[in-house]
Short mmCIF file of N, CA and C in Angstrom, two decimals:
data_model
loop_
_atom_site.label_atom_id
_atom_site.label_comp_id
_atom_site.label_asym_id
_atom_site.label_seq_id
_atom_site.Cartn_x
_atom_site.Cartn_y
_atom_site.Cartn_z
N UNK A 1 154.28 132.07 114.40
CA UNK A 1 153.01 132.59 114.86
C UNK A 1 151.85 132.04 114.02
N UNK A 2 151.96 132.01 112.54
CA UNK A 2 151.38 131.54 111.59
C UNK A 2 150.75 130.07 112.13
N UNK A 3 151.86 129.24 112.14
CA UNK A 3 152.51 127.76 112.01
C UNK A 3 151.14 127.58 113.58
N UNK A 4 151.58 128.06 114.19
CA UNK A 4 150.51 127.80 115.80
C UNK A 4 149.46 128.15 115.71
N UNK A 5 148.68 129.13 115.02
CA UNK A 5 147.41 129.42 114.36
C UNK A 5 146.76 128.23 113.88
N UNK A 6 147.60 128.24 112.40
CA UNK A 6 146.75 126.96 111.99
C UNK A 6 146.88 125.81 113.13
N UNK A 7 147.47 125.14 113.36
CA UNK A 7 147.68 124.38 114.54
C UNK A 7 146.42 124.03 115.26
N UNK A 8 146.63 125.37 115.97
CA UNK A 8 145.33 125.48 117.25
C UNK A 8 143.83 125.17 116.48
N UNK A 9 143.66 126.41 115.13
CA UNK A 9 142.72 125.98 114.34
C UNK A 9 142.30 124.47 113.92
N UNK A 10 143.13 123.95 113.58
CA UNK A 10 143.07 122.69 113.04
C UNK A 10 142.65 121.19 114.36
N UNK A 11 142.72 121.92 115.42
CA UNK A 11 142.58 121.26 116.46
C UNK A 11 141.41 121.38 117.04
N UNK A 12 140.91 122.39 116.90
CA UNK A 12 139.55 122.58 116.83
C UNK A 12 138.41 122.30 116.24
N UNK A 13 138.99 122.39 115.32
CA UNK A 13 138.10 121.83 113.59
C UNK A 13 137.80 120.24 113.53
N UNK A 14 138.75 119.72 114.29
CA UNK A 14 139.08 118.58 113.91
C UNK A 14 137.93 117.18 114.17
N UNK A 15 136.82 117.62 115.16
CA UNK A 15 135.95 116.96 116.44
C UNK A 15 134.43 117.58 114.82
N UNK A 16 134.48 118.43 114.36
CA UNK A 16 133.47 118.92 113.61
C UNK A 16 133.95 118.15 111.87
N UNK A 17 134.88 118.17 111.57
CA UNK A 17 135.33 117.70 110.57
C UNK A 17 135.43 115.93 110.39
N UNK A 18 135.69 115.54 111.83
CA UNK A 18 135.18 113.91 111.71
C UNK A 18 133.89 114.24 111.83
N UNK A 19 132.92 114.59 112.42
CA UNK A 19 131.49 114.46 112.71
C UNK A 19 130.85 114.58 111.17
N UNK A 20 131.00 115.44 110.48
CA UNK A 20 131.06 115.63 109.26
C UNK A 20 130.82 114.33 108.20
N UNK A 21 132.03 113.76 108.42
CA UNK A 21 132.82 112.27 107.57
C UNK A 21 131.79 111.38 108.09
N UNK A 22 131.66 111.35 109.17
CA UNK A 22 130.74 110.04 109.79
C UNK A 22 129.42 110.71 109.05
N UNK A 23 128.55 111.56 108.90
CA UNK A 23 127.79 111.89 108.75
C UNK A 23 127.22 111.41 106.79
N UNK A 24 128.57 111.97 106.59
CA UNK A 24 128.46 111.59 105.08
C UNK A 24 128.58 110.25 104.73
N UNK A 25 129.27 109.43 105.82
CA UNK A 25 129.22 108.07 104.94
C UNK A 25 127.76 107.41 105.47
N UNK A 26 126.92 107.93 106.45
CA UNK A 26 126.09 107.76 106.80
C UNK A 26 125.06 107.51 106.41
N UNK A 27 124.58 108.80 105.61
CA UNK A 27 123.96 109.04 104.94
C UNK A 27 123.79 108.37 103.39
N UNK A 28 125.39 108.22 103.00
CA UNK A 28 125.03 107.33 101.70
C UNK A 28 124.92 105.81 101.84
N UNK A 29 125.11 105.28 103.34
CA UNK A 29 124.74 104.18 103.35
C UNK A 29 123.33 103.84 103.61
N UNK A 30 122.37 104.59 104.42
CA UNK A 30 121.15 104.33 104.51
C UNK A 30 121.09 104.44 105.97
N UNK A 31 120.13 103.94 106.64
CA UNK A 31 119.54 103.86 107.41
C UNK A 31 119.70 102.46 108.39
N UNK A 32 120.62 102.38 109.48
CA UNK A 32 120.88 101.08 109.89
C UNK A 32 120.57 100.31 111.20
N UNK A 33 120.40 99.10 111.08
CA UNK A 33 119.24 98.59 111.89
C UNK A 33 120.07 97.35 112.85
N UNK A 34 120.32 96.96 113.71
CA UNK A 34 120.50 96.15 114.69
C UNK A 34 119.93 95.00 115.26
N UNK A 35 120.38 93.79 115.24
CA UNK A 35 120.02 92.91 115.78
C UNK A 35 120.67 92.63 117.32
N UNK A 36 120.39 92.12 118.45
CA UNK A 36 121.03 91.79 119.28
C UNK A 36 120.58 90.31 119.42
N UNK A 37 121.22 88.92 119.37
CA UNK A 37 121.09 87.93 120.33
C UNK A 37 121.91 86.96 120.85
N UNK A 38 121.14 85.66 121.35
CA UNK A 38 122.54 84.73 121.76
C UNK A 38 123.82 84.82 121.47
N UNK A 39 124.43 84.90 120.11
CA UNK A 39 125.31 84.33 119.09
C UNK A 39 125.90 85.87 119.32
N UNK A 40 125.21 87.04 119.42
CA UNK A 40 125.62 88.60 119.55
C UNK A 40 125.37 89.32 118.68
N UNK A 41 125.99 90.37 117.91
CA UNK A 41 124.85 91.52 117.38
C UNK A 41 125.78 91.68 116.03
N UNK A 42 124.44 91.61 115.49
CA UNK A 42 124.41 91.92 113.60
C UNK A 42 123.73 93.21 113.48
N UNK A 43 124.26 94.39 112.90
CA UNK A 43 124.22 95.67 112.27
C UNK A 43 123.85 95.62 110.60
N UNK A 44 123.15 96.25 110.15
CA UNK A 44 123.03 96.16 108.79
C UNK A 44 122.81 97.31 108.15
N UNK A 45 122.60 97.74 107.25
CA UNK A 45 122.68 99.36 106.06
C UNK A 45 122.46 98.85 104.64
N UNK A 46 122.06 99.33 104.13
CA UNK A 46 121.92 98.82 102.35
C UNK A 46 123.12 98.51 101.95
N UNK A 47 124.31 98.87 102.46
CA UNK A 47 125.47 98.29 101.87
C UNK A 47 126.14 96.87 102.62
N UNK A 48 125.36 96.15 103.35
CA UNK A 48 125.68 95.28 104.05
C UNK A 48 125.45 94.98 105.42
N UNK A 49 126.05 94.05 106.08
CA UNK A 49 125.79 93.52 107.10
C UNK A 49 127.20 93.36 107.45
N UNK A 50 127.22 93.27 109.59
CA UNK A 50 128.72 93.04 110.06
C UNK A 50 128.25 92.26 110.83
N UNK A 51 128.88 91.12 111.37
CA UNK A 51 128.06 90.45 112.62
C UNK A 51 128.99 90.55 113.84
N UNK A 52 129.03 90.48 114.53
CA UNK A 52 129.94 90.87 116.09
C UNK A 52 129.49 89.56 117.10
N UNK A 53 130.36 88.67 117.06
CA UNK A 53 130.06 87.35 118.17
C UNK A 53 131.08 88.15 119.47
N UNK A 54 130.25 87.25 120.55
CA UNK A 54 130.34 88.08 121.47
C UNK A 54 131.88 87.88 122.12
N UNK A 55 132.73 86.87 121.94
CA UNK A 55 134.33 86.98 122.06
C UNK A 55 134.91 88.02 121.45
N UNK A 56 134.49 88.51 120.46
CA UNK A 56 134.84 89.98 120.35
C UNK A 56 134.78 91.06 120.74
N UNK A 57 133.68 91.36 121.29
CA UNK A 57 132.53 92.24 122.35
C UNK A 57 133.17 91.85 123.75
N UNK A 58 133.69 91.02 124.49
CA UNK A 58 133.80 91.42 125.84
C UNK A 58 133.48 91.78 126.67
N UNK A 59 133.04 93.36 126.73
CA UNK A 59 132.37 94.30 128.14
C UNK A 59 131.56 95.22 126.82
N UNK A 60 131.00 95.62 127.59
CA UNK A 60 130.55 96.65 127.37
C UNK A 60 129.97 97.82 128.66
N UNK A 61 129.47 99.13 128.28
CA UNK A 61 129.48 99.94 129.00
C UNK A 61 127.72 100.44 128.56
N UNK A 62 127.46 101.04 129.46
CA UNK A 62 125.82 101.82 129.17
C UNK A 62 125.45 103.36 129.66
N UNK A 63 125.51 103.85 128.70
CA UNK A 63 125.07 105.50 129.39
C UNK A 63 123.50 105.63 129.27
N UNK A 64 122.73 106.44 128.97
CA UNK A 64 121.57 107.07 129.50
C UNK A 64 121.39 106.80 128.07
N UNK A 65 121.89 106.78 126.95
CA UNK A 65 121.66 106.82 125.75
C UNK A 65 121.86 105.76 124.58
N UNK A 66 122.62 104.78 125.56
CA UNK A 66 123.46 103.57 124.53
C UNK A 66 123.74 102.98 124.64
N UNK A 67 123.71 101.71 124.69
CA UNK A 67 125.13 100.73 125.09
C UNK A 67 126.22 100.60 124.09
N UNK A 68 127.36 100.60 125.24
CA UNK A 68 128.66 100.55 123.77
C UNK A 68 129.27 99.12 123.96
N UNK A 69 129.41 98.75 123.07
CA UNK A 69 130.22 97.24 122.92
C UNK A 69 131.83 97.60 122.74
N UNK A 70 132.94 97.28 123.64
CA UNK A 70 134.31 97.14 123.50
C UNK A 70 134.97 96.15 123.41
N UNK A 71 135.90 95.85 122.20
CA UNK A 71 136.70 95.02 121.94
C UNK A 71 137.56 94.66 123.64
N UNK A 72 138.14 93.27 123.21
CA UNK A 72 138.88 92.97 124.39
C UNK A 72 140.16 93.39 124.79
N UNK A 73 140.81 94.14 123.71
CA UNK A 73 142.52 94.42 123.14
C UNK A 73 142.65 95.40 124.29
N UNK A 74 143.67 96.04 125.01
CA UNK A 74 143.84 97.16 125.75
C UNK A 74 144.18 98.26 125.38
N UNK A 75 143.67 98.50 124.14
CA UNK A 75 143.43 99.45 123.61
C UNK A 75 142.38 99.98 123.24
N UNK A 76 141.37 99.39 123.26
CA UNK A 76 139.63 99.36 122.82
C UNK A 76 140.11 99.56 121.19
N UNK A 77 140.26 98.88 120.31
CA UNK A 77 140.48 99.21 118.90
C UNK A 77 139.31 99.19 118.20
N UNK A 78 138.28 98.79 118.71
CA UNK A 78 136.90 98.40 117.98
C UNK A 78 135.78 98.41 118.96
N UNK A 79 134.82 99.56 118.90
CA UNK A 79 133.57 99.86 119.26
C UNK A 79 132.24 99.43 118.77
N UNK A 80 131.40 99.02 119.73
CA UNK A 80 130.04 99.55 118.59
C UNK A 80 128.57 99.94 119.62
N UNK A 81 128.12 100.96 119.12
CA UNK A 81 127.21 101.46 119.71
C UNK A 81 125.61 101.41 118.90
N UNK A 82 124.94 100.96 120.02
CA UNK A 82 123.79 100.51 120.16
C UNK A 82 122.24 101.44 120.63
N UNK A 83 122.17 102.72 119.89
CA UNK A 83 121.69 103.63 120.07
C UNK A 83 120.23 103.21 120.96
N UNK A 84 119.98 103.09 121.98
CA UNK A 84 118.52 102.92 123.03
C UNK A 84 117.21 103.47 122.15
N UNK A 85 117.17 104.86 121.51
CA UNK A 85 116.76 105.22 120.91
C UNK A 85 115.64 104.10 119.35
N UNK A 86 116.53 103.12 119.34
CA UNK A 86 116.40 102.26 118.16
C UNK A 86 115.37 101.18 118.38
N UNK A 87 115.18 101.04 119.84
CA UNK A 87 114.59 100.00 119.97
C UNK A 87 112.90 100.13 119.89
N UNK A 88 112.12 98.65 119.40
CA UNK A 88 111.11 99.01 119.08
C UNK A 88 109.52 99.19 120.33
N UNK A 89 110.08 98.78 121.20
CA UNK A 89 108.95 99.01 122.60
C UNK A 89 109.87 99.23 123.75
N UNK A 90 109.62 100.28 124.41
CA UNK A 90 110.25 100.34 125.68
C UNK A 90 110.85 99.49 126.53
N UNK A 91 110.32 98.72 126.65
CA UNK A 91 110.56 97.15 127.85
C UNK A 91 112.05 96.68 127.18
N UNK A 92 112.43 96.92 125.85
CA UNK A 92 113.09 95.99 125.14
C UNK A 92 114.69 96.31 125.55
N UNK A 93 114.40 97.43 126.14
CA UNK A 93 115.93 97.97 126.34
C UNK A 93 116.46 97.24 127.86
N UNK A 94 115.60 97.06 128.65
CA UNK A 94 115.81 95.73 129.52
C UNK A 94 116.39 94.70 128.78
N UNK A 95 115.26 94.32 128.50
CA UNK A 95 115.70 92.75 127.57
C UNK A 95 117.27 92.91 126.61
N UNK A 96 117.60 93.34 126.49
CA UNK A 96 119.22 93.54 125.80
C UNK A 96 119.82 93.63 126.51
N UNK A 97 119.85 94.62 128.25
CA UNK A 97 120.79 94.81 129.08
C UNK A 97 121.00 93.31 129.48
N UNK A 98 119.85 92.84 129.53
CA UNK A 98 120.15 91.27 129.96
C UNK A 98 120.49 90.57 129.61
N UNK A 99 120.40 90.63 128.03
CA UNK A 99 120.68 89.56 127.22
C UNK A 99 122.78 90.19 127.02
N UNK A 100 122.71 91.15 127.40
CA UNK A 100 124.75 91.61 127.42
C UNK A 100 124.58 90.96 128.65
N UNK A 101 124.48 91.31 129.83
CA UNK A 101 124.85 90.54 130.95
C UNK A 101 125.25 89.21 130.72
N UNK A 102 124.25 88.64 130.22
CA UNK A 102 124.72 87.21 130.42
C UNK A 102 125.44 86.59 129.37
N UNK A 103 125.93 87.29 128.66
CA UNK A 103 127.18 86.63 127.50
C UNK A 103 128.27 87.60 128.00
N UNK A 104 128.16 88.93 128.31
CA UNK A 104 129.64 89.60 128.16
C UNK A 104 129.62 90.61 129.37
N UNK A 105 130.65 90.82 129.81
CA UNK A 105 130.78 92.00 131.12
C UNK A 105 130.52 93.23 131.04
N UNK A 106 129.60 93.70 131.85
CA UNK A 106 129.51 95.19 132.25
C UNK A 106 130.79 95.81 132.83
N UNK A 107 130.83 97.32 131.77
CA UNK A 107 132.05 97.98 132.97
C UNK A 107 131.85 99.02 133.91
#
């Protein structure tokens, strides 16, 4: 009875307790900023830079809030999201949908 308690608890917890982790490494990395172009998209934070060419990227997907970049594997092992929010003039969030179109697939 115990044993299924924690269980259930822990299953619950679990969606708040990563949010948490992401939050904290977040925070001690800084504040991080995005590039998108030809070649594909460089991410950066005071602790570095990742660059993502677009044979890695593949498809990607777009909600109301983001575009997400997915690896090609059939597993999606590697994400990256592109908060809309980030960008610096309105118009610009066009200009990126387009600039994914024409290197990598919409899903």
């Amino acid at each position: 009875m115990i044993a299924g308690l924690v269980v259930v608890l822990l299953f619950v917890l679990q969606p708040w307790l990563m949010a948490r982790q992401f939050h904290k490494i977040a925070s001690r990395n800084g504040a991080y900023s995005g590039r998108v172009d030809d070649f594909g998209v460089t991410v950066s934070n005071t602790g570095g830079s990742s660059r993502l060419n677009w044979l890695a990227a593949p498809h990607y997907a777009e909600t109301p809030d983001a575009f997400v970049l997915l690896s090609g594997d059939k597993n999606v092992s590697c994400l990256t999201v592109l908060p809309k929010r980030g960008v610096r003039e309105p118009g610009s969030v066009d200009g990126i949908r387009a600039l994914l179109d024409r290197h990598i697939r919409r899903l």
